[in-house]
Each structure stands twice: as structure tokens, then as C-alpha cells.
Amino acid sequence: MWDMSYIITFTDGTTMDRHALSTPAALLLAVVAAACGDDPSRLTPLPATEPAPVATVCDAQVTDVQPIGVLPAARSTTIIVSYSGHALAGQVKARVSGPHGEVPSTMTLGAGVLELRPNGLLAPGAHLVELSVCNSHAARLFDVGHVHHALDTASWTALAGERFGMDLRYGTIVEPAPRAGRELIVRQLLGGAVVIDLSLADEASLLASVSAGVLGEGGEVALAGTAVPPSPVLLENPYGLTSFARLELTANGRALSLGDGTLVLGFTDAGLADARLSAEVDLRAYGEVDGLAACEVLALHTMAGCRPCASDGEPSCFALTLEGLRAAR
């Protein structure tokens, strides 16, 4: 038989008999021992990990504040402030004020983002956020609506193909302000109906067709005639804004012409809430009421009178603003 005994000589000059390495574990230990010999010059050092630098200079500049204030915000809105550079917590100050004074909020400072989360639902109405981040200062006014929460993306998509009918008699009349005891009369004189058809422009935007509606015997709203071509909807979740050039309504059996109109729509899972209509109303085709001209009727029951129309200067127009309109899906 062959003599399988031999001596293993390592690079540092040490030797070991082959019989001492009779098991794989022993062999592995021997190799490790050789690699960890007395000469460290053959080993590659592991580079030390440098600690992340700590910002010591506060040079942040505010770049954006949300909500931007074009449309109302939801009552659960968090104020998001974006900034560039570095911000130190000790040099960041913020305050939110609402209709009832200062709004208690929790402030969270992150890399490039400052969040102000109100401790409860915001009250409907005007709000002011004031910011001081390092030497950068900003102030933003925004309105809070009556809708509590924003919609998710899936809900926006689900709105495509929906039709909403709004009975204008049930809106809060902001303009023209009714005289004392005349609000129900004004509602009947001006209360037509509007139909809104929604379609999807793309995954993140909607189109709206605003058409005249007709009131059924049970108070339901149906489309009167053919839907008009759609217009884009400016979206700031959960509100949207669309416009129309002219809308010919029937109010209490009389013609009511609305021009240069805008609609602010508050979207919820149940339908439309907190919708607002603004337009210039032309009374030339309205006709007389009990022997009085339309502008005389307006002055009798409201605090407003007719003024020159934007289109041609004829003194037969007034500003109409309705709030608190609703429609179910």
C-alpha cells in the first residue's frame, strides 16, 4: 500500500503532520490558522465607515406650501411644507390660524419636508399658515370646506360616467342677499336646476358637462335637452372646479340666463357636497311678475339691483352666488 502520511508546511514555516488533519473540520481550522498568522502585511484592511455629516448650518429655503389655496381643502388636511437645503429643528417655527383662532397642530420635520398635522378636524372657513424656516419665511391663506376627507385615486376613476342633478332652490343664497323674510320667495324666483355629467380625461383628471336641468314632480332632476360639450375640471382633492360660458335655465316657469359661470364641486363617496355656483344672471328674458319688471322684482325681494351686463352693458344683470348645494350618486 502507498504510504499516505505526509507533512504539510505552511507559508510561515510551521509544519503539521497529515494525520493531525484527519477530519474536514480540522483541515478547515488549519487553513484559517494559517491565514491568521503572525504576518498582517498580507491582509487587506477593511476601510472604516465614516459617520454621516451632521448639518450645523441652517440654510433652508421654503419652496412650496400645500394646500395651495385655489380650491377649498378637506377638513382633515395636513399642511405640507417643502424646502431646499438644511433645516435645524431649533430654527423652525410654524403656526396655523382658523376662524376660531390658533389651531393646535403637531409639527414633524424631515429631510426637505415639514408637516403640520392639526390635532383635530379643521373648521370650515379661511385659514392662515405662517412659517419661519431658518431665514426663509412664508405665509399662505387657504379655505377649508365642509368635506371631511380626500378621495383616493380609485374614487376619482369611479366618478367617470356619473350624472349629478342639483336643485338650486336648496343652496344657501350668498348673492343677492334676500331681504328679511323674503328668502323663500327668492328661492322660487331663482331656483332652477343644473345637471353635471362627468367623464374621465385621463387617470388623474376629469371632464364635466354642465347642462340645464328640469325638476320632476318628486323633486328629482333630469337633463333638459342635450348635454353640452365637456370642460376640464381643475382638481385639488377633494374639490374640483369647472366652468361654463352660458346656461339657459327655467326657474319657476321663467327663463333665466346664466353667463360666465363657475362651479366648485366637493366630491365624496356619496356624491357631491358643498358645491358652489357663481354666475352673472341676465333677466331680460325673465318677464314681468305681477306687473313688475324683473329688475324691480329683484330689488323688492333682495338687497341688490340690476347692473350693466358684462356682454353688452345693458342694465339687466346681477351676480348670483349659491353655496351648500348637494347631489347624491
Coordinates of C-alpha atoms in Angstrom, one line a residue:
M1 CA 0.0 0.0 0.0
W2 CA 1.0 3.5 -0.6
D3 CA 2.1 5.4 2.5
M4 CA -0.3 8.4 2.6
S5 CA 1.4 10.1 5.5
Y6 CA 3.0 13.5 4.7
I7 CA 3.9 16.7 6.3
I8 CA 2.0 20.0 5.5
T9 CA 4.3 23.0 5.6
F10 CA 2.6 26.5 5.8
T11 CA 4.0 29.7 4.4
D12 CA 5.1 30.9 7.8
G13 CA 7.4 27.9 8.2
T14 CA 5.2 25.9 10.6
T15 CA 4.5 22.2 9.8
M16 CA 1.8 19.8 10.6
D17 CA 1.5 16.1 10.1
R18 CA -1.2 14.9 7.7
H19 CA -2.7 12.6 10.4
A20 CA -3.5 15.6 12.6
L21 CA -5.8 16.7 9.8
S22 CA -7.9 13.5 9.6
T23 CA -11.2 15.4 9.6
P24 CA -12.6 18.2 7.4
A25 CA -13.2 20.4 10.4
A26 CA -9.6 20.0 11.5
L27 CA -8.4 20.9 7.9
L28 CA -10.6 24.0 7.9
L29 CA -9.2 25.1 11.2
A30 CA -5.7 24.7 10.0
V31 CA -6.3 26.8 6.9
V32 CA -7.9 29.5 9.0
A33 CA -5.0 29.4 11.4
A34 CA -2.5 29.8 8.5
A35 CA -4.5 32.7 7.1
C36 CA -4.4 34.4 10.5
G37 CA -0.7 34.0 11.1
D38 CA 1.7 36.5 12.6
D39 CA 2.3 38.5 9.4
P40 CA -0.5 41.0 8.9
S41 CA 1.1 42.6 5.9
R42 CA -0.6 40.2 3.6
L43 CA -4.2 41.2 4.8
T44 CA -6.3 43.9 3.2
P45 CA -7.6 46.3 5.8
L46 CA -11.4 47.0 6.0
P47 CA -12.0 50.7 5.4
A48 CA -13.5 52.5 8.4
T49 CA -17.1 53.7 7.9
E50 CA -17.3 57.5 8.0
P51 CA -20.2 58.9 10.1
A52 CA -22.8 60.9 8.2
P53 CA -22.1 64.6 8.4
V54 CA -24.4 66.5 10.8
A55 CA -25.8 69.7 9.5
T56 CA -24.6 72.6 11.5
V57 CA -25.8 75.4 9.2
C58 CA -29.5 76.3 8.8
D59 CA -29.8 77.4 5.2
A60 CA -33.2 76.0 4.2
Q61 CA -35.5 77.9 1.8
V62 CA -39.2 77.2 1.6
T63 CA -40.1 76.1 -1.9
D64 CA -43.8 75.0 -1.7
V65 CA -46.7 75.0 0.7
Q66 CA -49.8 72.8 0.3
P67 CA -52.7 73.3 0.1
I68 CA -52.2 76.0 -2.4
G69 CA -55.5 77.8 -1.7
V70 CA -57.1 77.9 -5.1
L71 CA -59.9 75.5 -4.0
P72 CA -61.2 74.5 -0.6
A73 CA -59.3 71.9 1.4
A74 CA -60.7 68.9 3.2
R75 CA -61.3 69.3 7.0
S76 CA -58.7 66.5 7.6
T77 CA -56.0 68.3 5.6
T78 CA -52.3 68.2 6.7
I79 CA -50.2 71.2 5.8
I80 CA -47.1 70.1 3.8
V81 CA -44.1 72.5 3.5
S82 CA -41.3 71.6 1.1
Y83 CA -37.9 73.2 1.5
S84 CA -34.4 73.0 0.0
G85 CA -31.1 73.0 2.0
H86 CA -30.8 72.1 5.6
A87 CA -33.1 72.9 8.5
L88 CA -32.4 72.8 12.2
A89 CA -35.3 72.0 14.5
G90 CA -34.5 74.9 16.8
Q91 CA -34.9 77.3 13.9
V92 CA -38.2 76.2 12.6
K93 CA -41.4 77.8 13.6
A94 CA -45.0 77.5 12.3
R95 CA -48.5 78.5 13.2
V96 CA -51.9 77.7 11.8
S97 CA -54.9 80.0 12.5
G98 CA -58.5 79.5 11.6
P99 CA -61.9 81.0 12.1
H100 CA -61.7 80.3 15.9
G101 CA -58.1 81.3 16.5
E102 CA -54.9 79.3 16.6
V103 CA -55.2 75.6 15.5
P104 CA -53.3 73.2 17.8
S105 CA -51.0 71.2 15.5
T106 CA -48.2 68.6 15.6
M107 CA -45.1 69.5 13.7
T108 CA -42.8 66.9 12.1
L109 CA -39.5 67.9 10.5
G110 CA -38.0 65.6 7.9
A111 CA -35.4 65.9 5.1
G112 CA -36.8 68.5 2.8
V113 CA -40.3 68.3 4.3
L114 CA -42.1 69.9 7.2
E115 CA -45.6 68.6 8.1
L116 CA -48.2 70.4 10.2
R117 CA -50.9 68.0 11.3
P118 CA -53.9 69.6 13.0
N119 CA -54.9 67.8 16.2
G120 CA -58.5 67.6 15.0
L121 CA -60.7 68.4 12.1
L122 CA -60.3 71.9 10.7
A123 CA -63.3 74.2 10.9
P124 CA -64.8 75.3 7.6
G125 CA -63.6 78.8 6.6
A126 CA -60.5 80.8 6.0
H127 CA -57.1 79.6 7.4
L128 CA -53.6 81.2 7.6
V129 CA -50.4 79.2 7.9
E130 CA -47.3 81.2 8.9
L131 CA -43.8 79.7 8.6
S132 CA -40.2 80.6 9.5
V133 CA -37.6 78.0 8.4
C134 CA -34.1 79.3 9.1
N135 CA -34.1 82.7 7.4
S136 CA -36.9 81.8 4.9
H137 CA -40.4 83.0 5.7
A138 CA -43.8 82.3 4.1
A139 CA -47.5 82.8 4.7
R140 CA -50.3 81.0 2.9
L141 CA -54.1 81.6 3.0
F142 CA -56.4 78.7 2.2
D143 CA -60.0 77.9 2.6
V144 CA -61.4 74.8 4.3
G145 CA -64.6 73.3 3.0
H146 CA -67.2 71.1 4.6
V147 CA -66.0 67.8 3.1
H148 CA -64.1 65.8 5.7
H149 CA -61.7 63.6 3.7
A150 CA -60.0 63.5 0.4
L151 CA -60.9 60.8 -2.2
D152 CA -58.5 58.1 -3.2
T153 CA -57.4 57.6 -6.8
A154 CA -59.8 54.8 -7.4
S155 CA -62.7 57.0 -6.4
W156 CA -61.7 59.6 -9.0
T157 CA -61.8 56.9 -11.7
A158 CA -65.1 55.7 -10.4
L159 CA -66.7 59.1 -11.0
A160 CA -66.4 58.8 -14.7
G161 CA -69.9 58.3 -16.2
E162 CA -71.7 59.7 -13.2
R163 CA -74.5 62.2 -13.6
F164 CA -75.5 64.6 -10.8
G165 CA -78.6 66.8 -10.7
M166 CA -78.6 69.8 -8.4
D167 CA -81.7 71.6 -7.4
L168 CA -80.7 75.3 -7.0
R169 CA -83.6 76.1 -4.6
Y170 CA -81.7 74.3 -1.8
G171 CA -78.5 76.3 -2.0
T172 CA -77.6 79.0 0.5
I173 CA -78.1 82.4 -1.2
V174 CA -75.0 84.5 -0.7
E175 CA -75.7 86.9 -3.6
P176 CA -78.1 88.6 -4.0
A177 CA -78.8 88.7 -0.2
P178 CA -82.5 88.3 0.4
R179 CA -84.3 90.9 2.4
A180 CA -85.7 89.8 5.8
G181 CA -88.5 87.3 5.4
R182 CA -88.1 87.1 1.6
E183 CA -85.7 84.1 1.3
L184 CA -88.3 81.6 0.3
I185 CA -89.6 84.0 -2.4
V186 CA -86.1 84.5 -3.8
R187 CA -85.5 80.7 -3.9
Q188 CA -88.6 80.3 -6.0
L189 CA -87.7 83.2 -8.3
L190 CA -84.1 82.0 -8.9
G191 CA -84.3 78.2 -8.3
G192 CA -83.7 76.3 -11.5
A193 CA -81.8 73.0 -11.8
V194 CA -78.4 72.0 -13.2
V195 CA -77.1 68.7 -14.5
I196 CA -73.4 67.7 -14.3
D197 CA -72.1 64.8 -16.4
L198 CA -68.6 63.6 -15.5
S199 CA -66.1 61.8 -17.8
L200 CA -62.5 60.7 -17.5
A201 CA -59.9 62.8 -19.4
D202 CA -57.1 60.5 -18.1
E203 CA -56.2 58.6 -15.0
A204 CA -55.8 61.8 -12.9
S205 CA -58.3 64.3 -14.4
L206 CA -62.0 64.7 -15.2
L207 CA -64.2 66.5 -17.7
A208 CA -67.6 68.0 -16.8
S209 CA -70.6 68.9 -19.0
V210 CA -72.8 71.5 -17.2
S211 CA -76.3 71.5 -18.7
A212 CA -79.7 72.8 -17.8
G213 CA -82.0 70.5 -15.8
V214 CA -85.7 70.2 -15.2
L215 CA -87.4 69.4 -11.9
G216 CA -89.7 66.4 -11.8
E217 CA -92.9 66.2 -9.7
G218 CA -91.0 64.3 -7.0
G219 CA -88.2 66.9 -6.9
E220 CA -85.7 64.7 -9.0
V221 CA -83.6 66.5 -11.5
A222 CA -83.4 65.3 -15.1
L223 CA -81.5 66.6 -18.1
A224 CA -83.4 69.2 -20.2
G225 CA -82.3 68.8 -23.8
T226 CA -78.8 67.7 -24.9
A227 CA -75.7 67.8 -22.8
V228 CA -73.2 70.5 -23.7
P229 CA -69.6 69.8 -24.7
P230 CA -67.4 69.0 -21.6
S231 CA -64.9 71.3 -20.0
P232 CA -61.8 70.4 -17.9
V233 CA -62.1 70.1 -14.2
L234 CA -59.4 71.6 -12.1
L235 CA -58.8 69.1 -9.2
E236 CA -57.5 69.7 -5.8
N237 CA -58.7 66.7 -3.9
P238 CA -61.5 66.6 -2.7
Y239 CA -62.7 69.6 -4.6
G240 CA -63.0 70.3 -8.3
L241 CA -63.7 73.5 -10.4
T242 CA -65.3 73.7 -13.8
S243 CA -66.8 76.5 -15.8
F244 CA -69.5 77.2 -18.5
A245 CA -69.9 80.1 -20.8
R246 CA -73.7 80.2 -20.9
L247 CA -76.6 78.2 -19.4
E248 CA -80.3 78.8 -20.1
L249 CA -82.3 77.7 -17.1
T250 CA -86.0 77.6 -16.3
A251 CA -86.8 79.0 -12.9
N252 CA -90.4 78.9 -11.7
G253 CA -91.5 78.7 -15.3
R254 CA -89.5 81.7 -16.4
A255 CA -86.3 82.0 -18.5
L256 CA -83.1 82.6 -16.5
S257 CA -79.9 83.1 -18.4
L258 CA -76.6 82.4 -16.6
G259 CA -73.3 83.5 -18.1
D260 CA -69.6 83.3 -17.3
G261 CA -70.3 80.7 -14.6
T262 CA -68.1 78.6 -12.4
L263 CA -69.0 75.5 -10.3
V264 CA -66.9 74.3 -7.3
L265 CA -67.7 70.7 -6.5
G266 CA -67.0 68.9 -3.3
F267 CA -66.6 65.2 -4.1
T268 CA -67.4 62.5 -1.6
D269 CA -68.1 58.7 -1.8
A270 CA -71.8 59.5 -1.6
G271 CA -71.9 62.2 -4.4
L272 CA -71.5 65.9 -4.4
A273 CA -71.4 68.0 -1.3
D274 CA -70.6 71.7 -0.5
A275 CA -71.0 72.6 -4.2
R276 CA -70.9 76.3 -5.1
L277 CA -72.3 78.1 -8.1
S278 CA -71.3 81.6 -9.3
A279 CA -72.5 83.3 -12.4
E280 CA -73.9 86.5 -13.9
V281 CA -77.6 86.3 -14.4
D282 CA -79.4 88.2 -17.2
L283 CA -83.1 88.9 -16.5
R284 CA -84.0 90.3 -20.0
A285 CA -86.0 87.1 -20.9
Y286 CA -87.4 86.6 -17.4
G287 CA -90.6 88.7 -17.9
E288 CA -92.8 90.6 -15.6
V289 CA -94.1 89.3 -12.2
D290 CA -97.4 90.8 -11.0
G291 CA -96.9 93.8 -13.3
L292 CA -93.4 94.5 -12.1
A293 CA -90.3 94.2 -14.3
A294 CA -87.8 91.6 -13.4
C295 CA -85.2 94.1 -12.1
E296 CA -87.9 95.7 -9.9
V297 CA -88.8 92.3 -8.5
L298 CA -85.1 91.7 -7.8
A299 CA -84.8 95.0 -5.9
L300 CA -88.1 94.3 -4.0
H301 CA -87.0 91.0 -2.6
T302 CA -83.2 91.3 -2.3
M303 CA -80.6 93.8 -1.3
A304 CA -79.3 94.1 -4.9
G305 CA -80.5 95.7 -8.1
C306 CA -79.7 95.2 -11.7
R307 CA -76.3 96.3 -13.1
P308 CA -74.8 96.5 -16.5
C309 CA -74.2 93.2 -18.2
A310 CA -70.6 92.2 -19.0
S311 CA -71.6 91.2 -22.5
D312 CA -73.2 94.5 -23.8
G313 CA -73.6 96.9 -20.9
E314 CA -77.4 96.5 -20.7
P315 CA -78.6 97.2 -17.1
S316 CA -80.4 93.8 -16.6
C317 CA -77.9 91.6 -14.8
F318 CA -76.9 90.7 -11.3
A319 CA -74.3 88.5 -9.6
L320 CA -75.6 85.1 -8.3
T321 CA -73.7 83.1 -5.7
L322 CA -75.1 79.9 -4.2
E323 CA -73.3 77.6 -1.7
G324 CA -74.1 74.4 0.1
L325 CA -75.5 72.6 -3.0
R326 CA -75.6 68.8 -2.9
A327 CA -76.4 65.9 -5.1
A328 CA -76.4 62.1 -4.4
R329 CA -74.9 59.5 -6.7

